[in-house]
XYZ file of C-alpha atoms in Angstrom:
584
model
C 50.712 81.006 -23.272
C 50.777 83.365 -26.145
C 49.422 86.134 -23.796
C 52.517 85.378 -21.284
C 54.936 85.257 -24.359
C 53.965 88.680 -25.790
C 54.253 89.939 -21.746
C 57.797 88.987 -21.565
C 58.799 90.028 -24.820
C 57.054 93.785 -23.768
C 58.798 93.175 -20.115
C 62.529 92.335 -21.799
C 61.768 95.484 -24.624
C 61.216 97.693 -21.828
C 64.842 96.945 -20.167
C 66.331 97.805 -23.553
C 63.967 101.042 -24.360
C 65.691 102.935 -21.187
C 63.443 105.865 -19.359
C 63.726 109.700 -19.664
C 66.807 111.118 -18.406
C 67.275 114.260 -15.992
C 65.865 117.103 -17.880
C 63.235 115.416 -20.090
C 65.555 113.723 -22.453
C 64.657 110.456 -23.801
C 66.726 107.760 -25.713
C 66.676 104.353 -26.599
C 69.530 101.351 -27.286
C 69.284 101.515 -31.193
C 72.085 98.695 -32.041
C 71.096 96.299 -29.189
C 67.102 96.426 -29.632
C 68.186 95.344 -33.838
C 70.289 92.321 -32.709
C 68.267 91.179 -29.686
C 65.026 91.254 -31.955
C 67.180 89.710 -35.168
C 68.716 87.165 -33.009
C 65.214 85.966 -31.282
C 63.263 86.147 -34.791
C 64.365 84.357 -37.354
C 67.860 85.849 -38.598
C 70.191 83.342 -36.695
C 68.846 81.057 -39.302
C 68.476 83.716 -42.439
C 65.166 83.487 -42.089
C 64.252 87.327 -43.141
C 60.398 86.286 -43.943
C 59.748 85.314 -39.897
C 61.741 88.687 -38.768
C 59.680 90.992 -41.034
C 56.233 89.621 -39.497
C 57.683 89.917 -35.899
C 58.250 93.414 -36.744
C 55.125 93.688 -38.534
C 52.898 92.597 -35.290
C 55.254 94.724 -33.000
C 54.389 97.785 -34.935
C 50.745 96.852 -34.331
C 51.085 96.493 -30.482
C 52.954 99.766 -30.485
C 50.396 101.985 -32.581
C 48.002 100.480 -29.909
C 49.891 100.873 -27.145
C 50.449 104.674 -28.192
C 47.011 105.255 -29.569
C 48.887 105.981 -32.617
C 46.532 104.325 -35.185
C 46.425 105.172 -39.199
C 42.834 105.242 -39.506
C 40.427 102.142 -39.337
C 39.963 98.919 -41.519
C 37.603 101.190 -43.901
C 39.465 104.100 -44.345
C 43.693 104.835 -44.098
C 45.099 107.885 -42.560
C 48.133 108.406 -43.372
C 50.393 110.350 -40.053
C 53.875 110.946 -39.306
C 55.497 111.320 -35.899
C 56.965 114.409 -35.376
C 59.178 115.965 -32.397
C 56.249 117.375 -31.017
C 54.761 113.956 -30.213
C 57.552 112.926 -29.060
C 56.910 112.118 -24.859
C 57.389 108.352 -25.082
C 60.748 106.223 -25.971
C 58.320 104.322 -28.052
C 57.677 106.843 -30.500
C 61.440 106.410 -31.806
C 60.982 102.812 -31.234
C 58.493 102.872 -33.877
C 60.373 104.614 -36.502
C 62.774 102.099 -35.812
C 61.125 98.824 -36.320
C 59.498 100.615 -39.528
C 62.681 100.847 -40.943
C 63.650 97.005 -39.773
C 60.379 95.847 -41.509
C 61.497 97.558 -44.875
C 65.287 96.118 -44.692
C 64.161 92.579 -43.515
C 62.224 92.733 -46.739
C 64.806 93.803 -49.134
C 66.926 91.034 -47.494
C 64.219 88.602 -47.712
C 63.859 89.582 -52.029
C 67.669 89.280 -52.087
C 67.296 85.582 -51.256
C 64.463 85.166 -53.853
C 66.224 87.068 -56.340
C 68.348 84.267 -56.711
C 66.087 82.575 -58.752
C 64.092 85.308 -59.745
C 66.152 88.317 -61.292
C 62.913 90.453 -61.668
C 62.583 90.888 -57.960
C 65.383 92.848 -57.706
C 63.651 95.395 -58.341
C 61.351 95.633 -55.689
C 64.194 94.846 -53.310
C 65.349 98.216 -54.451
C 62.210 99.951 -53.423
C 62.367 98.245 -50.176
C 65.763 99.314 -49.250
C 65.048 102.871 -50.278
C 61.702 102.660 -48.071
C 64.052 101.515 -45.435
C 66.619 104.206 -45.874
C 63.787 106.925 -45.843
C 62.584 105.642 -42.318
C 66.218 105.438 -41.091
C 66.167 109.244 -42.030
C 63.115 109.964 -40.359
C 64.374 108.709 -36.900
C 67.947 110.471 -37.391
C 65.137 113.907 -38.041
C 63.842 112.916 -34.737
C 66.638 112.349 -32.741
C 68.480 116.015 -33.513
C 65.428 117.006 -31.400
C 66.586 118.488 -28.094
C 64.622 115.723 -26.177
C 66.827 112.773 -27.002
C 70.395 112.400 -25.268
C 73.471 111.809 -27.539
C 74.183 108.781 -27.646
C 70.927 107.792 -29.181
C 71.398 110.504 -32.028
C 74.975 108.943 -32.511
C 73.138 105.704 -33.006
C 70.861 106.655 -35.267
C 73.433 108.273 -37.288
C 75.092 105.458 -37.865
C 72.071 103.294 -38.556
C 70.913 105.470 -41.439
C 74.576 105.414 -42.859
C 74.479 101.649 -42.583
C 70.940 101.597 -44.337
C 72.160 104.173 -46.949
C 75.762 102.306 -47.206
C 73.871 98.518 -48.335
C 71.490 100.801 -50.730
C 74.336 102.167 -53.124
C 76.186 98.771 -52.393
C 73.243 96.458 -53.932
C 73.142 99.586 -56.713
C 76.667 99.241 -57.183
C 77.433 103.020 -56.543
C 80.639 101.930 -55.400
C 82.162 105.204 -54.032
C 78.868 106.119 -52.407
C 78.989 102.838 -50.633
C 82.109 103.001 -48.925
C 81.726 106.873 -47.799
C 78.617 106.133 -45.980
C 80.218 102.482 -44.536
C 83.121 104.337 -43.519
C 80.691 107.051 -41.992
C 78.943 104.372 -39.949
C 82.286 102.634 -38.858
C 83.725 105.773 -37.836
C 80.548 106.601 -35.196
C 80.649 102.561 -34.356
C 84.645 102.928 -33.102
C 83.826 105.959 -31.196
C 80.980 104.554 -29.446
C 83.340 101.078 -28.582
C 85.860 103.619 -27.322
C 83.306 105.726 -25.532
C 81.569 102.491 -23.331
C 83.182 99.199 -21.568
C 79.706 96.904 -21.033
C 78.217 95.296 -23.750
C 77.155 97.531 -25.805
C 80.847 98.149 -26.789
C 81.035 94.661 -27.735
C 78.129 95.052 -29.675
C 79.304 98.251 -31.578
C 83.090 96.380 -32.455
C 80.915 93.741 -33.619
C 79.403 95.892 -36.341
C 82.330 97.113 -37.200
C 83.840 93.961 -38.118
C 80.471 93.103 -40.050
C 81.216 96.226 -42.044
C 84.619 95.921 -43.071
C 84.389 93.177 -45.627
C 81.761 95.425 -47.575
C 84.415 98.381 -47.088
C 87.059 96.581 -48.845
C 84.880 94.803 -51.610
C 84.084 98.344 -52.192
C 88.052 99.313 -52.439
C 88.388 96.464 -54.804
C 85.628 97.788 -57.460
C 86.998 101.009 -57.127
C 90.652 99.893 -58.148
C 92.047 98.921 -55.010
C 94.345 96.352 -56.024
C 95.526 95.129 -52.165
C 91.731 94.574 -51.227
C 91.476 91.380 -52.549
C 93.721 90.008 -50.356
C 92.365 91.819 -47.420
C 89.483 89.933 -47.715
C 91.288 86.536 -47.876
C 93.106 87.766 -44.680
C 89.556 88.637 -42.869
C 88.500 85.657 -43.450
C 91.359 83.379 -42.108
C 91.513 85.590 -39.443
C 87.429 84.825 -38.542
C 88.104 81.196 -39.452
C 84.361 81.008 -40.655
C 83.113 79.791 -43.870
C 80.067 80.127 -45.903
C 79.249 83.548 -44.414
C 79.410 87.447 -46.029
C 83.269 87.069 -46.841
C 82.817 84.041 -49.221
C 80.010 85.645 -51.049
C 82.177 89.063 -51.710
C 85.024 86.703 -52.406
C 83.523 84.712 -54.941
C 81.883 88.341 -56.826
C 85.529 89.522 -56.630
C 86.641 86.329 -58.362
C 84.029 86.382 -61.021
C 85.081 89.425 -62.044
C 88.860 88.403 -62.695
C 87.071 85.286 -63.976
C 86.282 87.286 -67.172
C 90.522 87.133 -67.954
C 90.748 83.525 -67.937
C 90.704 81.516 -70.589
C 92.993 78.600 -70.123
C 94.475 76.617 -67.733
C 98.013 74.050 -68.209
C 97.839 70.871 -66.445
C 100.668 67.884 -67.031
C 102.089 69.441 -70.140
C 98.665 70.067 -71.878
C 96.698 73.319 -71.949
C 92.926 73.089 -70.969
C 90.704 75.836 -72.603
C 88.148 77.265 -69.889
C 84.762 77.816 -70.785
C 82.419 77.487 -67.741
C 82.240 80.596 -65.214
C 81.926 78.517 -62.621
C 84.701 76.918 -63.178
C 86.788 79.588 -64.303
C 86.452 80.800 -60.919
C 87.206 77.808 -59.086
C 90.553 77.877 -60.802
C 91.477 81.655 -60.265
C 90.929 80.917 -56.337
C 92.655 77.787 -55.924
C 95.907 79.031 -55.174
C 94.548 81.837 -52.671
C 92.860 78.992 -51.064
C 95.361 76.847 -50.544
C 97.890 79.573 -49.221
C 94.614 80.533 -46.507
C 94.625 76.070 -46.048
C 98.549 76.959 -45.003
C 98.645 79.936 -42.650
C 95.375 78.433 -40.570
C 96.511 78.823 -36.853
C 94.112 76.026 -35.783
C 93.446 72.963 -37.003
C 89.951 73.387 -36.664
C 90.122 76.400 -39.159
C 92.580 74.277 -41.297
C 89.696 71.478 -41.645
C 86.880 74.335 -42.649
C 89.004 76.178 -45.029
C 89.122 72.212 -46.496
C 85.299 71.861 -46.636
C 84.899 74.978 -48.180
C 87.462 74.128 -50.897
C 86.106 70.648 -51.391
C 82.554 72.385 -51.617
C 83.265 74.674 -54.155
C 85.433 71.988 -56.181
C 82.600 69.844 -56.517
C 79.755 72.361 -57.563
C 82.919 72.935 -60.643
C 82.853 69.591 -61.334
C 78.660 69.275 -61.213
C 79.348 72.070 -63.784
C 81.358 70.156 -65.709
C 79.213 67.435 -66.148
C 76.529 68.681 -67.088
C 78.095 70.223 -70.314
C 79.262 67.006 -70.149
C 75.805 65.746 -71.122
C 74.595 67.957 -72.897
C 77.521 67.763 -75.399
C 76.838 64.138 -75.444
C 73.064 65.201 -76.502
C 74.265 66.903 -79.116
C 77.198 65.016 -80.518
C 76.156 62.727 -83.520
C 79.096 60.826 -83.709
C 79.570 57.833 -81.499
C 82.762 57.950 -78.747
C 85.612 56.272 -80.218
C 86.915 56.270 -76.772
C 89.143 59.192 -77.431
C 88.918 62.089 -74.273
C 87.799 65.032 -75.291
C 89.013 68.515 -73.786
C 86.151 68.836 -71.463
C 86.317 65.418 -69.900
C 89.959 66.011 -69.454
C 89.234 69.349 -67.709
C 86.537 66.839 -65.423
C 89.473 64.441 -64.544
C 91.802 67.775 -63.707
C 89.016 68.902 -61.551
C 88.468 65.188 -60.169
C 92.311 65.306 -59.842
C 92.244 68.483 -57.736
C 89.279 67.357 -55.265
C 90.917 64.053 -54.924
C 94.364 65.713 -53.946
C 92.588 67.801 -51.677
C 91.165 65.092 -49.837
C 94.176 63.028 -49.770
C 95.684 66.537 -48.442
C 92.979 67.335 -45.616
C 93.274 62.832 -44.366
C 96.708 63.570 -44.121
C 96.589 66.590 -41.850
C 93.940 64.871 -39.968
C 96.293 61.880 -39.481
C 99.407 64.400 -38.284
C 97.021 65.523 -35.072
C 95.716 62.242 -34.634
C 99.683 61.128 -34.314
C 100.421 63.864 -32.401
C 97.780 63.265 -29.706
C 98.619 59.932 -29.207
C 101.949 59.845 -28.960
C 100.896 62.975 -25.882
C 98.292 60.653 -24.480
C 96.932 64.072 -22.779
C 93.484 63.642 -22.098
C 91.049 66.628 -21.068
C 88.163 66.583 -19.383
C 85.208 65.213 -21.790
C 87.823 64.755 -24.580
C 87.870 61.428 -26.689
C 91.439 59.803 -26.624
C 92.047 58.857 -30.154
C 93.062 55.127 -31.169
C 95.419 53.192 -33.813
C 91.590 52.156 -35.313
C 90.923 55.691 -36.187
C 94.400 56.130 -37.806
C 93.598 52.820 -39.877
C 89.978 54.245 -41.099
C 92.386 57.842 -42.226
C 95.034 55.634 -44.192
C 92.342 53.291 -45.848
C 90.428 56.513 -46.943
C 93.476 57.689 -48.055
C 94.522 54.676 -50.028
C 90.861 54.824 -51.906
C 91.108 58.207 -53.340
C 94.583 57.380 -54.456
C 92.938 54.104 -56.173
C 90.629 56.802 -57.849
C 92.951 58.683 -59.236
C 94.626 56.183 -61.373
C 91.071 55.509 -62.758
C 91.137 59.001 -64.192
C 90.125 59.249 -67.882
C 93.109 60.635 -69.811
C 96.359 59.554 -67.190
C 96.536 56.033 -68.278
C 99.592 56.632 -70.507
C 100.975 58.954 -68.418
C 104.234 56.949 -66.506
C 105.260 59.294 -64.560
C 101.711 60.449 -62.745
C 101.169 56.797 -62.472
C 104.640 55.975 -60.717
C 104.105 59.255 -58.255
C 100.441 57.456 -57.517
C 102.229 54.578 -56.546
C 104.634 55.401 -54.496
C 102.035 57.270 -52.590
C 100.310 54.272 -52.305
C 103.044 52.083 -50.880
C 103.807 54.955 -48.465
C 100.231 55.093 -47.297
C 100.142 50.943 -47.067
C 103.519 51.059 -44.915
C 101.634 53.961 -42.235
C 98.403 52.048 -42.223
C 100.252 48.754 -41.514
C 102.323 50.365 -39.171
C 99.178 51.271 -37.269
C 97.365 48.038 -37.592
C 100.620 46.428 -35.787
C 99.935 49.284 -32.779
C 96.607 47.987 -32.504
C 97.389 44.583 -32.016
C 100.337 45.884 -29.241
C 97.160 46.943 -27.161
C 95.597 43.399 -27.519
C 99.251 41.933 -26.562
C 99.220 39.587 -30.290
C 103.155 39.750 -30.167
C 103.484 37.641 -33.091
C 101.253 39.120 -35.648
C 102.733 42.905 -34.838
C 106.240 41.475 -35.342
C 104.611 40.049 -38.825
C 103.563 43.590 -39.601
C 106.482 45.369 -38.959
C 108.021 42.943 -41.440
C 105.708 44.106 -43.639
C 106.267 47.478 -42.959
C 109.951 47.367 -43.820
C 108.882 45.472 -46.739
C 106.787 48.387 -47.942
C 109.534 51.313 -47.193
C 112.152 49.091 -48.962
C 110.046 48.590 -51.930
C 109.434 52.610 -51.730
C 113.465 53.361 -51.466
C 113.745 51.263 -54.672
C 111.099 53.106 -56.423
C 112.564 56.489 -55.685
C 115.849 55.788 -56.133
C 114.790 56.373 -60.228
C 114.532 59.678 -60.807
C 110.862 61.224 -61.672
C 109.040 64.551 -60.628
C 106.953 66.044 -57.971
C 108.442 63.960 -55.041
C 107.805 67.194 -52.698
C 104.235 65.767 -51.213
C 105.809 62.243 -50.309
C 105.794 61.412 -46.724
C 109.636 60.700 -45.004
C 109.692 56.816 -44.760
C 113.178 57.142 -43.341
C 111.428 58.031 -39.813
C 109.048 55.664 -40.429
C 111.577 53.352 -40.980
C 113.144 54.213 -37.792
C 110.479 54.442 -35.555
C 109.400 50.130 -36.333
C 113.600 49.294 -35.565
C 112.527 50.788 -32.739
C 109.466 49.803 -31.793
C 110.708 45.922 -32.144
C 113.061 45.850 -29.965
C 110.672 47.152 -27.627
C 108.117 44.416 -29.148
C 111.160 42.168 -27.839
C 111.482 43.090 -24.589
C 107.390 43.453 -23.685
C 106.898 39.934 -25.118
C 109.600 38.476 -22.691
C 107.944 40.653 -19.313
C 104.622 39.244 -20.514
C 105.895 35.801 -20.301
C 107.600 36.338 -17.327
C 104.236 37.534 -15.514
C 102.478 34.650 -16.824
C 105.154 32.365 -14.881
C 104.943 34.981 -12.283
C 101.160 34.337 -12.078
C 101.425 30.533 -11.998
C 103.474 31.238 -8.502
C 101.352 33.514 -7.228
C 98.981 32.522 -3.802
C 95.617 30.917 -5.580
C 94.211 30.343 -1.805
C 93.746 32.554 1.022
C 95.916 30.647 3.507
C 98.323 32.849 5.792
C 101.660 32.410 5.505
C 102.123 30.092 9.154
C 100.058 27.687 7.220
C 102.050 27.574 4.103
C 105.419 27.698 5.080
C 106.564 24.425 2.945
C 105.192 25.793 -0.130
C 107.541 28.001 -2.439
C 105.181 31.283 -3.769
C 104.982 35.069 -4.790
C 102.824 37.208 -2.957
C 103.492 40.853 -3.349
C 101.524 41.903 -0.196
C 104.092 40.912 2.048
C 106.289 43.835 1.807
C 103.546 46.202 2.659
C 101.676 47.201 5.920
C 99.066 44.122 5.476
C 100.943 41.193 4.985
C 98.495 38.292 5.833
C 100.797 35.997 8.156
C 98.482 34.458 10.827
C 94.891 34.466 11.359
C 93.700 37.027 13.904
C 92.235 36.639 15.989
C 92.624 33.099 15.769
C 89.731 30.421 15.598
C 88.043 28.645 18.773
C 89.424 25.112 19.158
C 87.669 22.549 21.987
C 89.686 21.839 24.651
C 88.826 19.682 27.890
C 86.815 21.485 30.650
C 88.305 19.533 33.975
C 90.312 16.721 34.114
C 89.001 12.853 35.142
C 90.910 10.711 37.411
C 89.938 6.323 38.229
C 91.303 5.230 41.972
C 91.526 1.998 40.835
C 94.028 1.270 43.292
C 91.064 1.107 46.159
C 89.459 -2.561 45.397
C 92.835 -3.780 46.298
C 93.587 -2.083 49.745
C 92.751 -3.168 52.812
C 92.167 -1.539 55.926
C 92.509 -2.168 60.084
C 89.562 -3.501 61.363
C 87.362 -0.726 63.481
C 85.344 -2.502 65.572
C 86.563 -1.561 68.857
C 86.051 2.146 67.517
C 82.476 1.420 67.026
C 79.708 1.710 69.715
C 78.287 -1.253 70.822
C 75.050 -1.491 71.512
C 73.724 -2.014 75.867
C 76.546 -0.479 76.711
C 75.271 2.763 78.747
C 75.472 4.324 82.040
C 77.416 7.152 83.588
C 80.801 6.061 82.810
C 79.971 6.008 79.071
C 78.455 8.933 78.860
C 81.589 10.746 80.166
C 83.911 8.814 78.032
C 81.992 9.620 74.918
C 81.853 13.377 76.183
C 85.885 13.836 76.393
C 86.205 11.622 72.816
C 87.573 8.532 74.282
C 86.319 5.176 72.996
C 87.586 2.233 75.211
């Protein structure tokens, strides 16, 4: 099996290395041999480690392929290929992978360095080793052998190399000449071609442009930063290349903040982390606004909520350790950090309350469509109810917040966002029970509903703050008139039906046989009314008829004696007589 897999993977390389051209010339498919090989091996998942030893064993099957071997196991021999060698596509092809091996490791000690600073380092080396191969193969393809769209490649994959070098050494300017370099040959190629590869090459060039513009916004660019916020609405993706550059951008502006003002009180800021939460809030939430899809709106929302609670794990664990170190027992007085945890508790539990409440719009919206695609869940009141009752619970967390008890007016807002949220969920309990037909406990409900907006209307009728984020209650309000007179009217057709139903045909009589009995039978106004049986059943009848002559003991007939022959009488005479019917 392992034979058969290393056959096809030479069989699918071979479609990809192409075959000398008219004239000698050779080339291969740079871009697309990286990203088929990156894609197969390891690098849809990050996994850098598993890509360098597939290029490490490829490299091995091509120096044996090619005879193209650096000594033996005792002794190393160093060799180079040059354009003299050069009467295979393979020969580029390993130049290539060499320089894939070296990246793939830099990549892999950019992971690691994470944790370990030192390594840094050596992914320096690595990169440098990879730009130095990258150079090699760009030497090798001005050779007059190779066509030009393979030197264009490599031209562009040596800029790309040199580009990520000077961009992990912060050499800023150097960076963004040789990205812009790269880009440049990238758009000319996508231009140039209409298959795949095009799609391929505009692909790179939309990897490359968040690096371009993190560049700008080192240099002094001062529009880059929201370039980058723009790129990555646009993408809809999060987690990826343009968070990282983001969040480095933000750290930077991070070192200008110092404080933040929440509710009337300033909050001194500290913790990096969190310091860069804050500066990116409101660029977040303006992204969470101009989403074109929800689906983008709800991952923009994840992403937020993700990086809000990694502040607030930052939080507490100064948190602790201030507790370590405090002497003093709590005299249940907040201190500034735990009232910069409930802002940040405050913020995550808006945010939620935010991202239920969108979710709850487009439920509402599809179900008042009822459109159903193919394969596509219809939603339910039920999964409105589980939204609302979510809802209500962070909002029952944020009264619980250390620090707000005295405040009146966040407490009032938290309530009237409560009794809005009640009214919606009841609203939608009293749908679900329209499905079951319950008429009496949805017109209970929509009592309560009222109840609920008229207990809001009173509450806002006093003035207080920050009203903006309140749902309308008047259309709720509305929309349950509304829906009772409806209630109303589908109560009384479901008790006509049921008295309908009591008159409908229970037996399977036609109607000849039930004409004295009063009933409802829709059927007979279309093409098969059932009126007689047909055909219709045998019945015994009487074969022939029987008749008694009783009337013949009592006749009586002439005697007929004379007519009879007597006996002695014979002769001639008779004989004749009896001959011509005559009987004395």
């Amino acid at each position: 099996q392992q034979g058969e897999r290393v056959r096809a993977n030479s069989d699918s390389n071979n479609l990809l290395l192409g075959f000398p051209c008219a004239g000698g010339m050779y080339g291969i498919l740079i871009l697309q041999i990286i990203k088929d090989s990156q894609q197969q091996h390891g690098l849809r998942h990050q996994d850098y480690q598993r890509y360098r030893g597939y290029c490490s064993r490829r490299l091995r099957r091509l120096r044996k392929t090619l005879g193209f071997k650096m000594g033996n196991r005792h002794k190393f021999t160093g060799k180079k290929v040059t354009a003299e060698l050069l009467s295979d596509n393979r020969y580029l092809l390993l130049v290539l992978i060499n320089a894939e091996r070296a990246w793939s490791y830099a990549m892999q000690l950019k992971q690691e360095a994470n944790t370990e600073p030192r390594k840094r380092f050596h992914l320096f080396s690595r990169l440098k080793k990879a730009v130095k191969h990258g150079e090699e193969l760009e030497r090798l393809c001005e050779s007059n052998r190779v066509d030009a769209k393979t030197k264009l490649e490599a031209q562009a994959y040596t800029a790309y190399l040199t580009g990520m070098l000077n961009f992990e050494l912060q050499e800023w300017k150097r960076a963004m000449e040789a990205l812009h370099t790269c880009k440049t040959i990238y758009e000319k190629l996508a231009s140039a071609f209409t298959d795949e590869q095009a799609v391929l090459y505009r692909q790179r060039v939309d990897e490359i442009s968040p690096n371009i513009r993190y560049c700008d916004y080192n240099i002094g660019d001062p529009l880059a930063m929201n370039e980058l916020i723009q790129m990555r609405l646009r993408s809809g993706e999060s987690g990826g290349l343009l968070d990282t550059l983001i969040t480095q951008t933000r750290a930077k502006q991070a070192a200008t903040m110092s404080e933040v003002e929440w509710r009337g009180r300033v909050i001194p800021v500290k913790i990096d982390k969190v310091r860069i939460f804050l500066l990116g809030l409101a660029d977040n939430e303006a992204a969470i606004a101009q989403a074109p899809t929800d689906e983008a709106k709800e991952r923009l929302y994840e992403s937020l909520l993700s990086e809000c609670r990694d502040a607030i794990q930052a939080v507490r664990e100064e948190l602790r350790k201030q507790r370590e170190r405090s002497l003093e027992p709590d005299l249940g007085k907040v201190s500034i950090l735990q009232y910069l945890h409930s802002y940040l508790a405050y913020i995550k539990l808006s945010t939620a309350i935010k991202r239920n409440v969108s979710m709850a719009e487009a439920l509402q919206k599809q179900l008042n469509e009822l459109s159903q695609e193919d394969g596509k869940r219809v939603p339910r009141p039920q999964d409105l109810i589980r939204v609302y009752e979510i809802i209500l619970q962070n909002l029952s967390e944020l009264t619980q917040l250390p620090g707000l008890e005295e405040d009146k007016n966040f407490q009032k807002e938290v309530e009237l966002k409560t009794l809005a949220y009640k009214a919606y969920r009841c609203f939608f309990i009293a749908q679900s029970y329209v499905l079951v037909k319950k008429w009496s406990e949805v017109l209970v409900l929509y009592e309560r509903v009222l109840k609920y907006i008229s207990e809001f209307q009173t509450l806002t009728s006093k003035p207080t703050n920050n009203l903006q984020d309140l749902p309308d209650m008047r259309e709720l309000a509305a929309r349950v008139n509304a829906e009772k007179y409806s209630l109303q009217a589908a109560a009384i057709l479901d008790e006509v039906s049921d008295m309908v139903s009591q008159l409908q045909v229970k037996d399977n009589k036609p109607l000849a046989e039930r004409l004295e009995v009063f009933s409802i039978e829709p059927s007979l106004v279309t093409k098969h009314a059932f009126l007689v049986e047909f055909p219709p059943h045998f019945q015994p009848i009487p074969c022939k008829p029987l008749f008694f002559d009783l009337a013949l003991n009592h006749a009586t007939f002439p005697p007929l004696e004379d007519k009879v022959e007597q006996k002695g009488r014979g002769g001639l005479t008779g004989y004749i007589k009896g001959f011509f019917g005559f009987r004395g």
